[in-house]
Short mmCIF file of C-alpha atoms in Angstrom, two decimals:
data_model
loop_
_atom_site.label_atom_id
_atom_site.label_comp_id
_atom_site.label_asym_id
_atom_site.label_seq_id
_atom_site.Cartn_x
_atom_site.Cartn_y
_atom_site.Cartn_z
CA MET A 8 24.20 8.92 34.35
CA VAL A 9 23.12 5.66 36.03
CA LYS A 10 24.03 3.76 32.88
CA LYS A 11 27.64 4.96 33.18
CA TYR A 12 27.98 3.58 36.69
CA LEU A 13 26.30 0.30 35.74
CA SER A 14 28.85 0.01 32.95
CA LEU A 15 31.68 0.87 35.36
CA VAL A 16 30.90 -2.18 37.51
CA LYS A 17 29.75 -4.41 34.63
CA PHE A 18 26.29 -4.81 36.15
CA SER A 19 25.40 -7.48 33.57
CA HIS A 20 28.00 -9.68 35.28
CA THR A 21 26.26 -9.02 38.61
CA ILE A 22 23.02 -10.32 37.10
CA PHE A 23 24.89 -13.39 35.88
CA ALA A 24 26.25 -14.02 39.40
CA LEU A 25 22.89 -13.66 41.17
CA PRO A 26 21.91 -17.34 40.84
CA PHE A 27 24.99 -18.26 42.88
CA ALA A 28 23.89 -15.90 45.66
CA MET A 29 20.42 -17.43 45.57
CA ILE A 30 21.88 -20.94 45.82
CA GLY A 31 23.69 -19.77 48.95
CA LEU A 32 20.43 -18.37 50.32
CA PHE A 33 18.56 -21.63 49.81
CA LEU A 34 21.40 -23.73 51.22
CA GLY A 35 21.46 -21.46 54.27
CA ILE A 36 17.71 -21.80 54.73
CA LEU A 37 17.81 -25.57 54.36
CA SER A 38 20.49 -25.86 57.02
CA ASN A 39 18.96 -23.35 59.45
CA PRO A 40 18.89 -25.02 62.87
CA ASN A 41 16.34 -22.59 64.33
CA PRO A 42 12.86 -24.16 64.00
CA GLY A 43 11.22 -20.80 64.71
CA GLN A 44 12.69 -19.53 61.48
CA MET A 45 12.37 -21.16 58.09
CA ASN A 46 13.70 -24.66 58.73
CA LEU A 47 12.94 -26.94 55.79
CA ASN A 48 15.12 -29.85 56.98
CA LYS A 49 12.06 -31.89 57.91
CA MET A 50 10.73 -31.36 54.41
CA THR A 51 13.86 -32.13 52.43
CA GLY A 52 12.80 -34.01 49.35
CA TRP A 53 9.41 -32.23 49.39
CA LYS A 54 7.55 -35.34 50.55
CA ALA A 55 4.88 -33.40 52.43
CA ASP A 56 1.97 -32.35 50.22
CA ASN A 57 1.54 -29.02 51.96
CA ALA A 58 5.24 -28.29 52.65
CA LEU A 59 4.99 -24.79 51.18
CA TRP A 60 2.44 -23.79 53.83
CA PHE A 61 5.04 -24.26 56.58
CA ILE A 62 7.33 -21.62 55.13
CA ASP A 63 7.37 -18.24 56.83
CA TRP A 64 7.04 -16.33 53.57
CA LYS A 65 7.58 -12.90 55.12
CA PHE A 66 10.88 -14.10 56.64
CA PHE A 67 11.88 -15.67 53.33
CA LEU A 68 11.10 -12.57 51.25
CA VAL A 69 12.99 -10.29 53.64
CA LYS A 70 16.04 -12.60 53.55
CA PHE A 71 15.76 -12.88 49.76
CA LEU A 72 15.73 -9.10 49.38
CA LEU A 73 18.63 -8.63 51.81
CA VAL A 74 20.77 -11.26 50.05
CA LEU A 75 19.96 -9.66 46.70
CA LEU A 76 20.88 -6.16 47.89
CA CYS A 77 23.99 -7.32 49.77
CA MET A 78 25.26 -9.12 46.69
CA ILE A 79 24.62 -6.15 44.40
CA PHE A 80 26.17 -3.58 46.76
CA ALA A 81 29.18 -5.73 47.68
CA ARG A 82 30.00 -6.57 44.06
CA SER A 83 29.48 -2.98 42.92
CA ALA A 84 31.81 -1.72 45.66
CA ALA A 85 34.46 -4.31 44.82
CA MET A 86 34.30 -3.76 41.05
CA GLY A 87 34.22 0.02 41.42
CA PHE A 88 37.23 -0.06 43.74
CA ASN A 89 39.07 -2.35 41.34
CA ARG A 90 38.39 0.06 38.46
CA TRP A 91 39.46 3.03 40.60
CA LEU A 92 42.63 1.28 41.78
CA ASP A 93 43.60 0.16 38.26
CA LYS A 94 42.83 3.47 36.54
CA ASN A 95 46.49 4.24 35.77
CA PHE A 96 47.17 0.75 34.40
CA ASP A 97 43.94 0.85 32.39
CA ALA A 98 44.95 4.18 30.84
CA LYS A 99 48.22 2.67 29.55
CA ASN A 100 46.62 -0.41 28.03
CA PRO A 101 44.86 0.24 24.68
CA ARG A 102 42.32 -2.50 25.41
CA THR A 103 41.28 -1.03 28.77
CA ALA A 104 41.82 2.67 28.02
CA ILE A 105 38.19 2.86 26.89
CA ARG A 106 36.91 2.03 30.37
CA GLU A 107 34.92 4.72 32.15
CA ILE A 108 37.62 6.23 34.39
CA PRO A 109 40.57 6.32 31.95
CA ALA A 110 38.30 7.58 29.16
CA GLY A 111 37.03 10.41 31.40
CA ILE A 112 33.40 9.28 31.34
CA ILE A 113 33.45 9.06 35.15
CA SER A 114 36.02 10.95 37.21
CA ALA A 115 38.21 8.99 39.60
CA ASN A 116 36.77 10.93 42.55
CA HIS A 117 33.20 10.15 41.54
CA ALA A 118 34.09 6.48 41.15
CA LEU A 119 35.55 6.45 44.66
CA ILE A 120 32.41 8.14 46.03
CA PHE A 121 30.36 5.47 44.24
CA VAL A 122 32.48 2.78 45.95
CA LEU A 123 32.00 4.35 49.38
CA LEU A 124 28.24 4.69 48.87
CA ASN A 125 28.02 1.02 47.90
CA CYS A 126 30.04 0.05 50.99
CA ILE A 127 27.68 2.04 53.19
CA ALA A 128 24.64 0.53 51.46
CA PHE A 129 26.08 -2.97 51.90
CA ILE A 130 26.70 -2.48 55.62
CA THR A 131 23.26 -0.88 56.01
CA THR A 132 21.47 -3.85 54.46
CA LYS A 133 23.05 -6.15 57.02
CA PRO A 134 24.39 -4.12 59.96
CA ALA A 135 25.26 -7.15 62.08
CA LEU A 136 27.39 -8.61 59.28
CA VAL A 137 30.39 -6.50 60.21
CA LEU A 138 30.13 -7.68 63.82
CA GLU A 139 29.56 -11.33 62.84
CA PHE A 140 32.85 -11.66 60.93
CA SER A 141 35.79 -12.67 63.03
CA GLY A 142 39.10 -10.84 62.79
CA ARG A 143 40.55 -13.81 60.92
CA THR A 144 37.72 -13.65 58.39
CA TRP A 145 38.41 -9.96 57.73
CA LEU A 146 42.14 -10.67 57.53
CA PHE A 147 41.69 -13.37 54.89
CA LEU A 148 39.13 -11.31 52.93
CA SER A 149 41.61 -8.42 52.87
CA LEU A 150 44.51 -10.65 51.92
CA SER A 151 42.40 -12.19 49.17
CA GLY A 152 41.69 -8.78 47.68
CA ILE A 153 45.34 -7.76 47.86
CA ALA A 154 46.48 -11.07 46.34
CA THR A 155 43.97 -10.70 43.51
CA GLY A 156 45.23 -7.22 42.69
CA LEU A 157 48.87 -8.29 42.85
CA SER A 158 48.23 -11.35 40.69
CA TRP A 159 46.76 -9.14 37.96
CA LEU A 160 49.74 -6.80 38.17
CA CYS A 161 52.08 -9.77 37.80
CA TYR A 162 49.99 -11.10 34.90
CA PHE A 163 50.11 -7.78 33.05
CA ARG A 164 53.86 -7.56 33.62
CA ALA A 165 54.27 -11.10 32.29
CA LEU A 166 52.27 -10.10 29.20
CA GLN A 167 54.59 -7.14 28.69
CA LEU A 168 57.67 -9.33 28.95
CA GLY A 169 56.49 -12.44 27.12
CA ASP A 170 54.39 -13.64 24.22
CA ALA A 171 50.67 -13.64 25.15
CA SER A 172 50.09 -17.03 23.50
CA ARG A 173 52.64 -18.54 25.89
CA VAL A 174 51.85 -16.49 29.01
CA ALA A 175 48.08 -17.10 29.09
CA PRO A 176 48.18 -20.94 29.29
CA VAL A 177 50.75 -20.80 32.09
CA ASP A 178 48.57 -18.26 33.91
CA LYS A 179 45.64 -20.69 33.79
CA LEU A 180 47.72 -23.17 35.80
CA GLY A 181 46.82 -20.96 38.75
CA VAL A 182 43.55 -22.87 39.04
CA VAL A 183 45.50 -26.10 39.47
CA PHE A 184 47.64 -24.47 42.17
CA VAL A 185 44.52 -23.25 43.98
CA ILE A 186 43.05 -26.75 43.99
CA ILE A 187 46.30 -28.24 45.30
CA LEU A 188 46.70 -25.57 48.00
CA ALA A 189 43.05 -25.95 49.05
CA ALA A 190 43.56 -29.69 49.43
CA ILE A 191 46.76 -29.24 51.45
CA PHE A 192 45.88 -26.30 53.70
CA LEU A 193 42.09 -26.27 53.86
CA LYS A 194 41.52 -30.04 53.61
CA GLU A 195 38.93 -29.45 50.87
#
């Protein structure tokens, strides 16, 4: 049963993404301004022979575990919700009709319960996280999710209307547009 849900959210992709979460953890630790916590700024470059002895290992391991769990729960909730939301489109597409929900391996209701449980687990691993996000942050996270879903719907419609060998390269221009928009609006 667990294997079905791991397949639903493509857990192997979660494992692949974990190094990026760990990079974020280490960057956060290195830039931590609180010297009572695990501030390694003074030891950047590892010049001190006994630099590892200054690390609060209990603090580090707790943060490591929380980042790991938050990443797993958040990605599982997002992927599960995406699969639940796209179940009707997946059923119509021969390539995606074999996915867990359209194929009947997992019911749509059970997938939604799985999503809700992962949301609860995510919030439980970091209760203050919900309070730490500003309203604007939540707004842009929500808009990002909606835009992602709509872009896939538009992409599938374009594939229905046009030749895949011509649609796919044009779709990849989206990355160029993102870079341009980030430079203009976000100054990045």
